[in-house]
Amino acid sequence: MTAFDSFPLGRPAFVTNVLDRAAHLRNDEAKLLALEGKRDTRAYVVHRDSLVVNKENDNSRALLTIDEAIKYGANPGTIFLGLREGAAIFGMDIGAPAAEKLLSRDDVVAIDLRGMAMHGVVPPDQLSAIAMAKSLVNWHQRHGYCANCGSRTVMTQGGWKRDCPSCKAEHFPRTDPVVIMLVTSGDKCLLGRQKPFPPGMYSCLAGFVEAAETIEDAARREVFEESGMRCTDVNYYMTQPWPYPSSLMIGCTTRAANEDIVVDHSELEDARWFDRAEVGLMIQRQHPDGLAGPHPFAIAHHLLGRWMHAG
């Protein structure tokens, strides 16, 4: 199965959620404890940007039993992600010392989530739950202390909240909205590249939505800041959860009001116009100059694919 088969147009990674979040169970500590002890309960174990995966012959298994997770060194205090066909799924974290011990084993490995998604290590329908586990584990690691008084907080509601026993402040996981735009002008589109990108890769422009800002205003502002171009006709396409660490990519299209590019090199290494024929070669990884578009697991690929099909 190729990446194009795994992520057909309109279905990037992390969007196919097969879990029932069963939020009504989050306040029932006795029920959650009982679920952890059931034979069919499973867990995703997260270490930073990686997932602990059990290797079985030529196959990889990301869903571990609770006993397996603890045996590998995962920390107690599981995050309730939801139910899949009635079975509970949890998220767990594992510290650096325990994760390093796994490096010497042949039957288990910690795999970078981005690479795992891109190369089909686990079925695409598991990626949403894995993204949920990663986002929440990372949130708990970063929010162990109260932002109001500095006291140590405690995990509650099945991992969906942290309470401060000192000042009684309540802390909830946050999702950061990010606009990602395909800017077009006739039969051309604007793509840019950042220094961390793989060599030759170009993608859509993107940036965080700021406080008290609409999606439309954020799209126009980001395009102008990065490329010096004004744009109009901002239209929504779709969203994609993005667990790096916990964002929501808001896919939009917009039309350029001018074509003069002034690159902000603190944001981008380069930006340029591409016609449809060139974009087609980039998507298929057949460009004569070795240029490439975004991978099908990312929403940027689907913005480009939708534009290509519309032409």
mmCIF file of C-alpha atoms in Angstrom:
data_model
loop_
_atom_site.group_PDB
_atom_site.id
_atom_site.type_symbol
_atom_site.label_atom_id
_atom_site.label_comp_id
_atom_site.label_asym_id
_atom_site.label_seq_id
_atom_site.Cartn_x
_atom_site.Cartn_y
_atom_site.Cartn_z
ATOM 1 C CA MET A 1 0.000 0.000 0.000
ATOM 2 C CA THR A 2 1.387 3.384 -1.004
ATOM 3 C CA ALA A 3 1.025 6.669 0.863
ATOM 4 C CA PHE A 4 -1.516 7.745 -1.773
ATOM 5 C CA ASP A 5 -3.630 4.659 -0.939
ATOM 6 C CA SER A 6 -3.304 5.227 2.820
ATOM 7 C CA PHE A 7 -4.272 8.903 2.608
ATOM 8 C CA PRO A 8 -6.663 9.391 -0.328
ATOM 9 C CA LEU A 9 -7.697 12.902 -1.298
ATOM 10 C CA GLY A 10 -9.557 14.572 1.554
ATOM 11 C CA ARG A 11 -8.319 12.133 4.201
ATOM 12 C CA PRO A 12 -4.901 13.140 5.562
ATOM 13 C CA ALA A 13 -3.452 11.541 8.679
ATOM 14 C CA PHE A 14 -5.083 11.942 12.099
ATOM 15 C CA VAL A 15 -8.601 12.736 10.810
ATOM 16 C CA THR A 16 -10.182 9.257 10.858
ATOM 17 C CA ASN A 17 -11.282 8.806 14.469
ATOM 18 C CA VAL A 18 -12.739 5.372 15.272
ATOM 19 C CA LEU A 19 -12.858 5.862 19.043
ATOM 20 C CA ASP A 20 -15.932 6.649 21.096
ATOM 21 C CA ARG A 21 -14.426 9.222 23.463
ATOM 22 C CA ALA A 22 -17.005 8.158 26.111
ATOM 23 C CA ALA A 23 -16.511 11.411 28.007
ATOM 24 C CA HIS A 24 -19.165 10.364 30.542
ATOM 25 C CA LEU A 25 -16.653 7.883 31.987
ATOM 26 C CA ARG A 26 -13.921 10.430 32.711
ATOM 27 C CA ASN A 27 -15.305 11.333 36.140
ATOM 28 C CA ASP A 28 -15.854 7.711 37.179
ATOM 29 C CA GLU A 29 -12.492 6.776 38.717
ATOM 30 C CA ALA A 30 -13.728 3.356 39.872
ATOM 31 C CA LYS A 31 -14.959 2.497 36.370
ATOM 32 C CA LEU A 32 -11.710 3.656 34.740
ATOM 33 C CA LEU A 33 -9.668 1.612 37.219
ATOM 34 C CA ALA A 34 -11.800 -1.426 36.441
ATOM 35 C CA LEU A 35 -11.343 -0.867 32.699
ATOM 36 C CA GLU A 36 -7.547 -0.778 33.111
ATOM 37 C CA GLY A 37 -7.686 -4.289 34.534
ATOM 38 C CA LYS A 38 -9.749 -5.847 31.740
ATOM 39 C CA ARG A 39 -8.100 -8.344 29.378
ATOM 40 C CA ASP A 40 -9.136 -6.494 26.206
ATOM 41 C CA THR A 41 -7.878 -3.082 27.362
ATOM 42 C CA ARG A 42 -5.004 -1.627 25.351
ATOM 43 C CA ALA A 43 -2.677 1.391 25.552
ATOM 44 C CA TYR A 44 -0.528 3.571 23.322
ATOM 45 C CA VAL A 45 2.806 4.377 24.999
ATOM 46 C CA VAL A 46 4.332 7.734 24.047
ATOM 47 C CA HIS A 47 7.888 8.991 24.481
ATOM 48 C CA ARG A 48 8.338 12.595 23.292
ATOM 49 C CA ASP A 49 7.549 12.486 19.545
ATOM 50 C CA SER A 50 7.753 8.686 19.365
ATOM 51 C CA LEU A 51 5.511 5.712 20.026
ATOM 52 C CA VAL A 52 6.585 2.430 21.609
ATOM 53 C CA VAL A 53 5.790 -0.349 19.136
ATOM 54 C CA ASN A 54 5.942 -4.112 19.618
ATOM 55 C CA LYS A 55 7.700 -5.853 16.718
ATOM 56 C CA GLU A 56 6.253 -9.241 15.809
ATOM 57 C CA ASN A 57 8.086 -10.877 12.899
ATOM 58 C CA ASP A 58 7.613 -8.383 10.037
ATOM 59 C CA ASN A 59 4.638 -6.675 11.647
ATOM 60 C CA SER A 60 4.441 -3.802 14.132
ATOM 61 C CA ARG A 61 1.826 -3.519 16.863
ATOM 62 C CA ALA A 62 1.236 -0.157 18.497
ATOM 63 C CA LEU A 63 -1.616 -1.212 20.780
ATOM 64 C CA LEU A 64 -0.035 -2.771 23.874
ATOM 65 C CA THR A 65 -1.651 -4.506 26.799
ATOM 66 C CA ILE A 66 -1.397 -2.638 30.090
ATOM 67 C CA ASP A 67 0.927 -5.391 31.373
ATOM 68 C CA GLU A 68 3.196 -4.981 28.331
ATOM 69 C CA ALA A 69 3.270 -1.208 28.754
ATOM 70 C CA ILE A 70 4.250 -1.464 32.431
ATOM 71 C CA LYS A 71 6.824 -4.176 31.668
ATOM 72 C CA TYR A 72 8.459 -1.870 29.119
ATOM 73 C CA GLY A 73 8.650 0.890 31.744
ATOM 74 C CA ALA A 74 5.581 3.033 31.044
ATOM 75 C CA ASN A 75 4.565 5.251 33.951
ATOM 76 C CA PRO A 76 1.366 4.593 35.922
ATOM 77 C CA GLY A 77 -1.397 7.168 35.604
ATOM 78 C CA THR A 78 -3.086 6.348 32.327
ATOM 79 C CA ILE A 79 -5.046 8.768 30.146
ATOM 80 C CA PHE A 80 -8.442 7.499 29.045
ATOM 81 C CA LEU A 81 -8.749 8.002 25.289
ATOM 82 C CA GLY A 82 -12.057 6.218 24.761
ATOM 83 C CA LEU A 83 -13.618 2.949 23.651
ATOM 84 C CA ARG A 84 -13.117 0.973 20.463
ATOM 85 C CA GLU A 85 -15.725 -1.718 19.928
ATOM 86 C CA GLY A 86 -16.346 -1.640 23.671
ATOM 87 C CA ALA A 87 -12.684 -2.074 24.648
ATOM 88 C CA ALA A 88 -10.946 0.726 26.559
ATOM 89 C CA ILE A 89 -7.955 2.465 24.991
ATOM 90 C CA PHE A 90 -5.540 4.445 27.170
ATOM 91 C CA GLY A 91 -2.504 6.638 26.601
ATOM 92 C CA MET A 92 0.631 6.271 28.737
ATOM 93 C CA ASP A 93 3.995 7.990 28.863
ATOM 94 C CA ILE A 94 7.432 6.466 29.321
ATOM 95 C CA GLY A 95 10.461 8.272 30.693
ATOM 96 C CA ALA A 96 13.792 8.663 28.930
ATOM 97 C CA PRO A 97 15.697 6.033 31.023
ATOM 98 C CA ALA A 98 13.087 3.345 30.318
ATOM 99 C CA ALA A 99 12.865 4.330 26.640
ATOM 100 C CA GLU A 100 16.655 4.081 26.274
ATOM 101 C CA LYS A 101 16.597 0.537 27.666
ATOM 102 C CA LEU A 102 14.290 -0.449 24.824
ATOM 103 C CA LEU A 103 17.004 0.395 22.281
ATOM 104 C CA SER A 104 18.822 -2.836 23.085
ATOM 105 C CA ARG A 105 15.761 -5.013 22.473
ATOM 106 C CA ASP A 106 14.767 -6.664 19.212
ATOM 107 C CA ASP A 107 11.086 -7.097 20.016
ATOM 108 C CA VAL A 108 10.173 -3.479 20.773
ATOM 109 C CA VAL A 109 11.170 -0.086 19.402
ATOM 110 C CA ALA A 110 10.273 3.593 19.819
ATOM 111 C CA ILE A 111 9.325 4.991 16.393
ATOM 112 C CA ASP A 112 8.941 8.669 15.487
ATOM 113 C CA LEU A 113 5.233 9.336 14.973
ATOM 114 C CA ARG A 114 5.728 11.402 11.821
ATOM 115 C CA GLY A 115 7.837 8.706 10.168
ATOM 116 C CA MET A 116 5.461 6.021 11.377
ATOM 117 C CA ALA A 117 2.489 7.791 9.802
ATOM 118 C CA MET A 118 4.326 8.502 6.549
ATOM 119 C CA HIS A 119 5.555 4.921 6.106
ATOM 120 C CA GLY A 120 2.414 3.077 7.142
ATOM 121 C CA VAL A 121 3.852 1.346 10.203
ATOM 122 C CA VAL A 122 0.381 1.240 11.760
ATOM 123 C CA PRO A 123 -3.061 1.322 10.107
ATOM 124 C CA PRO A 124 -4.251 4.851 9.246
ATOM 125 C CA ASP A 125 -7.395 4.417 11.359
ATOM 126 C CA GLN A 126 -5.229 4.241 14.512
ATOM 127 C CA LEU A 127 -3.430 7.532 13.887
ATOM 128 C CA SER A 128 -6.128 9.778 15.372
ATOM 129 C CA ALA A 129 -6.063 7.916 18.703
ATOM 130 C CA ILE A 130 -2.255 7.927 18.676
ATOM 131 C CA ALA A 131 -2.273 11.685 18.041
ATOM 132 C CA MET A 132 -4.670 12.104 20.953
ATOM 133 C CA ALA A 133 -2.359 10.081 23.219
ATOM 134 C CA LYS A 134 0.709 12.061 22.139
ATOM 135 C CA SER A 135 -0.965 15.444 22.584
ATOM 136 C CA LEU A 136 -2.275 14.641 26.054
ATOM 137 C CA VAL A 137 0.924 12.978 27.286
ATOM 138 C CA ASN A 138 2.938 15.986 26.130
ATOM 139 C CA TRP A 139 0.440 18.370 27.769
ATOM 140 C CA HIS A 140 0.739 16.632 31.131
ATOM 141 C CA GLN A 141 4.531 16.689 30.891
ATOM 142 C CA ARG A 142 4.486 20.466 30.321
ATOM 143 C CA HIS A 143 1.785 21.394 32.836
ATOM 144 C CA GLY A 144 2.767 19.723 36.068
ATOM 145 C CA TYR A 145 2.608 23.010 37.953
ATOM 146 C CA CYS A 146 -0.180 25.524 38.353
ATOM 147 C CA ALA A 147 0.195 28.601 36.154
ATOM 148 C CA ASN A 148 -1.720 30.592 38.766
ATOM 149 C CA CYS A 149 0.183 29.808 41.996
ATOM 150 C CA GLY A 150 3.041 27.471 41.044
ATOM 151 C CA SER A 151 1.856 24.499 43.127
ATOM 152 C CA ARG A 152 2.063 20.948 41.847
ATOM 153 C CA THR A 153 -1.133 19.926 40.029
ATOM 154 C CA VAL A 154 -2.797 16.521 39.883
ATOM 155 C CA MET A 155 -4.321 14.634 36.965
ATOM 156 C CA THR A 156 -8.113 14.248 37.067
ATOM 157 C CA GLN A 157 -11.004 13.330 34.767
ATOM 158 C CA GLY A 158 -9.159 10.449 33.157
ATOM 159 C CA GLY A 159 -6.294 12.709 32.101
ATOM 160 C CA TRP A 160 -8.444 15.448 30.542
ATOM 161 C CA LYS A 161 -7.877 17.931 33.353
ATOM 162 C CA ARG A 162 -5.334 18.963 35.978
ATOM 163 C CA ASP A 163 -6.437 20.442 39.302
ATOM 164 C CA CYS A 164 -4.444 22.618 41.661
ATOM 165 C CA PRO A 165 -5.047 21.479 45.257
ATOM 166 C CA SER A 166 -3.637 24.777 46.546
ATOM 167 C CA CYS A 167 -5.552 27.539 44.757
ATOM 168 C CA LYS A 168 -8.256 25.298 43.220
ATOM 169 C CA ALA A 169 -7.473 26.432 39.667
ATOM 170 C CA GLU A 170 -8.569 24.052 36.903
ATOM 171 C CA HIS A 171 -6.356 23.415 33.886
ATOM 172 C CA PHE A 172 -7.525 21.858 30.615
ATOM 173 C CA PRO A 173 -5.637 20.726 27.499
ATOM 174 C CA ARG A 174 -5.481 23.375 24.799
ATOM 175 C CA THR A 175 -5.434 23.111 21.038
ATOM 176 C CA ASP A 176 -3.614 25.813 19.062
ATOM 177 C CA PRO A 177 -5.323 26.839 15.781
ATOM 178 C CA VAL A 178 -3.059 27.149 12.736
ATOM 179 C CA VAL A 179 -4.137 28.434 9.319
ATOM 180 C CA ILE A 180 -2.559 26.767 6.293
ATOM 181 C CA MET A 181 -3.268 28.362 2.938
ATOM 182 C CA LEU A 182 -3.019 27.451 -0.710
ATOM 183 C CA VAL A 183 -2.594 30.822 -2.438
ATOM 184 C CA THR A 184 -3.543 30.795 -6.119
ATOM 185 C CA SER A 185 -3.426 33.146 -9.073
ATOM 186 C CA GLY A 186 -5.069 31.716 -12.171
ATOM 187 C CA ASP A 187 -3.323 28.433 -12.989
ATOM 188 C CA LYS A 188 -0.471 29.049 -10.560
ATOM 189 C CA CYS A 189 -0.097 28.495 -6.837
ATOM 190 C CA LEU A 190 2.332 29.890 -4.302
ATOM 191 C CA LEU A 191 4.464 27.463 -2.286
ATOM 192 C CA GLY A 192 7.293 28.091 0.136
ATOM 193 C CA ARG A 193 9.973 26.138 1.947
ATOM 194 C CA GLN A 194 11.494 26.378 5.376
ATOM 195 C CA LYS A 195 15.056 25.382 6.208
ATOM 196 C CA PRO A 196 13.993 22.293 8.231
ATOM 197 C CA PHE A 197 12.145 20.867 5.190
ATOM 198 C CA PRO A 198 13.699 17.937 3.318
ATOM 199 C CA PRO A 199 15.823 19.089 0.346
ATOM 200 C CA GLY A 200 13.674 20.313 -2.545
ATOM 201 C CA MET A 201 10.374 20.185 -0.665
ATOM 202 C CA TYR A 202 7.865 23.048 -1.011
ATOM 203 C CA SER A 203 4.550 23.359 0.809
ATOM 204 C CA CYS A 204 1.689 25.734 1.588
ATOM 205 C CA LEU A 205 2.209 28.779 3.783
ATOM 206 C CA ALA A 206 0.987 28.458 7.371
ATOM 207 C CA GLY A 207 0.970 30.202 10.727
ATOM 208 C CA PHE A 208 -0.721 30.391 14.123
ATOM 209 C CA VAL A 209 -3.985 32.243 14.602
ATOM 210 C CA GLU A 210 -3.415 35.098 17.053
ATOM 211 C CA ALA A 211 -5.632 36.264 19.919
ATOM 212 C CA ALA A 212 -8.940 37.846 18.856
ATOM 213 C CA GLU A 213 -8.226 37.080 15.175
ATOM 214 C CA THR A 214 -10.542 35.478 12.651
ATOM 215 C CA ILE A 215 -9.403 32.622 10.440
ATOM 216 C CA GLU A 216 -9.742 34.890 7.404
ATOM 217 C CA ASP A 217 -7.654 37.654 8.947
ATOM 218 C CA ALA A 218 -5.009 35.164 10.080
ATOM 219 C CA ALA A 219 -4.740 33.731 6.563
ATOM 220 C CA ARG A 220 -4.347 37.155 4.980
ATOM 221 C CA ARG A 221 -1.845 38.290 7.607
ATOM 222 C CA GLU A 222 0.345 35.188 7.382
ATOM 223 C CA VAL A 223 0.498 35.316 3.585
ATOM 224 C CA PHE A 224 1.501 38.980 3.679
ATOM 225 C CA GLU A 225 4.078 38.507 6.455
ATOM 226 C CA GLU A 226 5.798 35.573 4.761
ATOM 227 C CA SER A 227 5.550 36.505 1.083
ATOM 228 C CA GLY A 228 4.711 40.226 0.954
ATOM 229 C CA MET A 229 1.540 39.498 -1.023
ATOM 230 C CA ARG A 230 -1.990 40.631 -0.358
ATOM 231 C CA CYS A 231 -4.714 38.054 -0.826
ATOM 232 C CA THR A 232 -8.490 37.885 -0.827
ATOM 233 C CA ASP A 233 -11.375 35.363 -1.076
ATOM 234 C CA VAL A 234 -10.315 33.174 1.857
ATOM 235 C CA ASN A 235 -12.339 29.948 1.786
ATOM 236 C CA TYR A 236 -12.355 27.068 4.265
ATOM 237 C CA TYR A 237 -11.560 23.527 3.039
ATOM 238 C CA MET A 238 -11.036 21.139 5.984
ATOM 239 C CA THR A 239 -9.143 20.702 9.257
ATOM 240 C CA GLN A 240 -6.477 18.266 10.417
ATOM 241 C CA PRO A 241 -5.423 17.578 14.019
ATOM 242 C CA TRP A 242 -1.649 17.998 14.196
ATOM 243 C CA PRO A 243 0.008 16.587 17.354
ATOM 244 C CA TYR A 244 3.187 18.741 17.280
ATOM 245 C CA PRO A 245 2.499 19.247 20.082
ATOM 246 C CA SER A 246 -1.250 19.919 19.830
ATOM 247 C CA SER A 247 -2.516 22.042 16.940
ATOM 248 C CA LEU A 248 -5.486 22.093 14.603
ATOM 249 C CA MET A 249 -4.531 22.830 11.009
ATOM 250 C CA ILE A 250 -7.271 24.879 9.334
ATOM 251 C CA GLY A 251 -6.951 24.350 5.610
ATOM 252 C CA CYS A 252 -7.951 27.305 3.416
ATOM 253 C CA THR A 253 -7.649 28.514 -0.139
ATOM 254 C CA THR A 254 -7.162 32.153 -1.036
ATOM 255 C CA ARG A 255 -6.590 34.231 -4.148
ATOM 256 C CA ALA A 256 -3.571 36.500 -4.584
ATOM 257 C CA ALA A 257 -4.238 40.167 -5.287
ATOM 258 C CA ASN A 258 -0.730 40.559 -6.740
ATOM 259 C CA GLU A 259 2.096 38.237 -7.763
ATOM 260 C CA ASP A 260 5.166 40.103 -6.511
ATOM 261 C CA ILE A 261 6.920 37.970 -3.879
ATOM 262 C CA VAL A 262 8.980 39.530 -1.092
ATOM 263 C CA VAL A 263 10.178 36.626 1.062
ATOM 264 C CA ASP A 264 10.589 37.116 4.792
ATOM 265 C CA HIS A 265 13.748 35.045 5.257
ATOM 266 C CA SER A 266 13.200 34.816 8.995
ATOM 267 C CA GLU A 267 10.125 32.729 8.125
ATOM 268 C CA LEU A 268 10.922 31.097 4.790
ATOM 269 C CA GLU A 269 14.003 30.024 2.910
ATOM 270 C CA ASP A 270 12.238 30.512 -0.422
ATOM 271 C CA ALA A 271 8.811 31.045 -1.992
ATOM 272 C CA ARG A 272 7.805 30.900 -5.637
ATOM 273 C CA TRP A 273 4.964 30.331 -8.069
ATOM 274 C CA PHE A 274 4.327 26.871 -9.564
ATOM 275 C CA ASP A 275 1.980 25.972 -12.395
ATOM 276 C CA ARG A 276 -0.282 22.915 -12.347
ATOM 277 C CA ALA A 277 2.003 20.786 -14.509
ATOM 278 C CA GLU A 278 4.948 21.423 -12.201
ATOM 279 C CA VAL A 279 2.879 20.732 -9.088
ATOM 280 C CA GLY A 280 1.765 17.429 -10.611
ATOM 281 C CA LEU A 281 5.384 16.376 -11.081
ATOM 282 C CA MET A 282 6.221 17.445 -7.530
ATOM 283 C CA ILE A 283 3.363 15.456 -6.029
ATOM 284 C CA GLN A 284 4.410 12.353 -7.981
ATOM 285 C CA ARG A 285 8.075 12.879 -7.004
ATOM 286 C CA GLN A 286 9.016 13.139 -10.706
ATOM 287 C CA HIS A 287 10.184 16.759 -10.940
ATOM 288 C CA PRO A 288 13.379 17.009 -13.063
ATOM 289 C CA ASP A 289 14.997 19.327 -10.492
ATOM 290 C CA GLY A 290 14.199 17.014 -7.595
ATOM 291 C CA LEU A 291 11.513 19.313 -6.179
ATOM 292 C CA ALA A 292 8.718 17.707 -4.185
ATOM 293 C CA GLY A 293 5.405 18.609 -2.630
ATOM 294 C CA PRO A 294 4.156 17.728 0.845
ATOM 295 C CA HIS A 295 3.568 14.095 1.820
ATOM 296 C CA PRO A 296 -0.027 12.763 1.516
ATOM 297 C CA PHE A 297 -0.277 12.435 5.302
ATOM 298 C CA ALA A 298 -0.275 16.263 5.578
ATOM 299 C CA ILE A 299 -3.242 18.530 4.831
ATOM 300 C CA ALA A 300 -1.061 20.651 2.505
ATOM 301 C CA HIS A 301 -0.931 17.733 0.049
ATOM 302 C CA HIS A 302 -4.727 17.599 -0.004
ATOM 303 C CA LEU A 303 -5.065 21.332 -0.571
ATOM 304 C CA LEU A 304 -2.816 20.923 -3.596
ATOM 305 C CA GLY A 305 -4.587 17.776 -4.788
ATOM 306 C CA ARG A 306 -7.997 19.422 -4.605
ATOM 307 C CA TRP A 307 -6.678 22.394 -6.610
ATOM 308 C CA MET A 308 -5.161 20.067 -9.205
ATOM 309 C CA HIS A 309 -8.407 18.159 -9.659
ATOM 310 C CA ALA A 310 -10.390 21.390 -9.915
ATOM 311 C CA GLY A 311 -8.256 22.443 -12.881
#
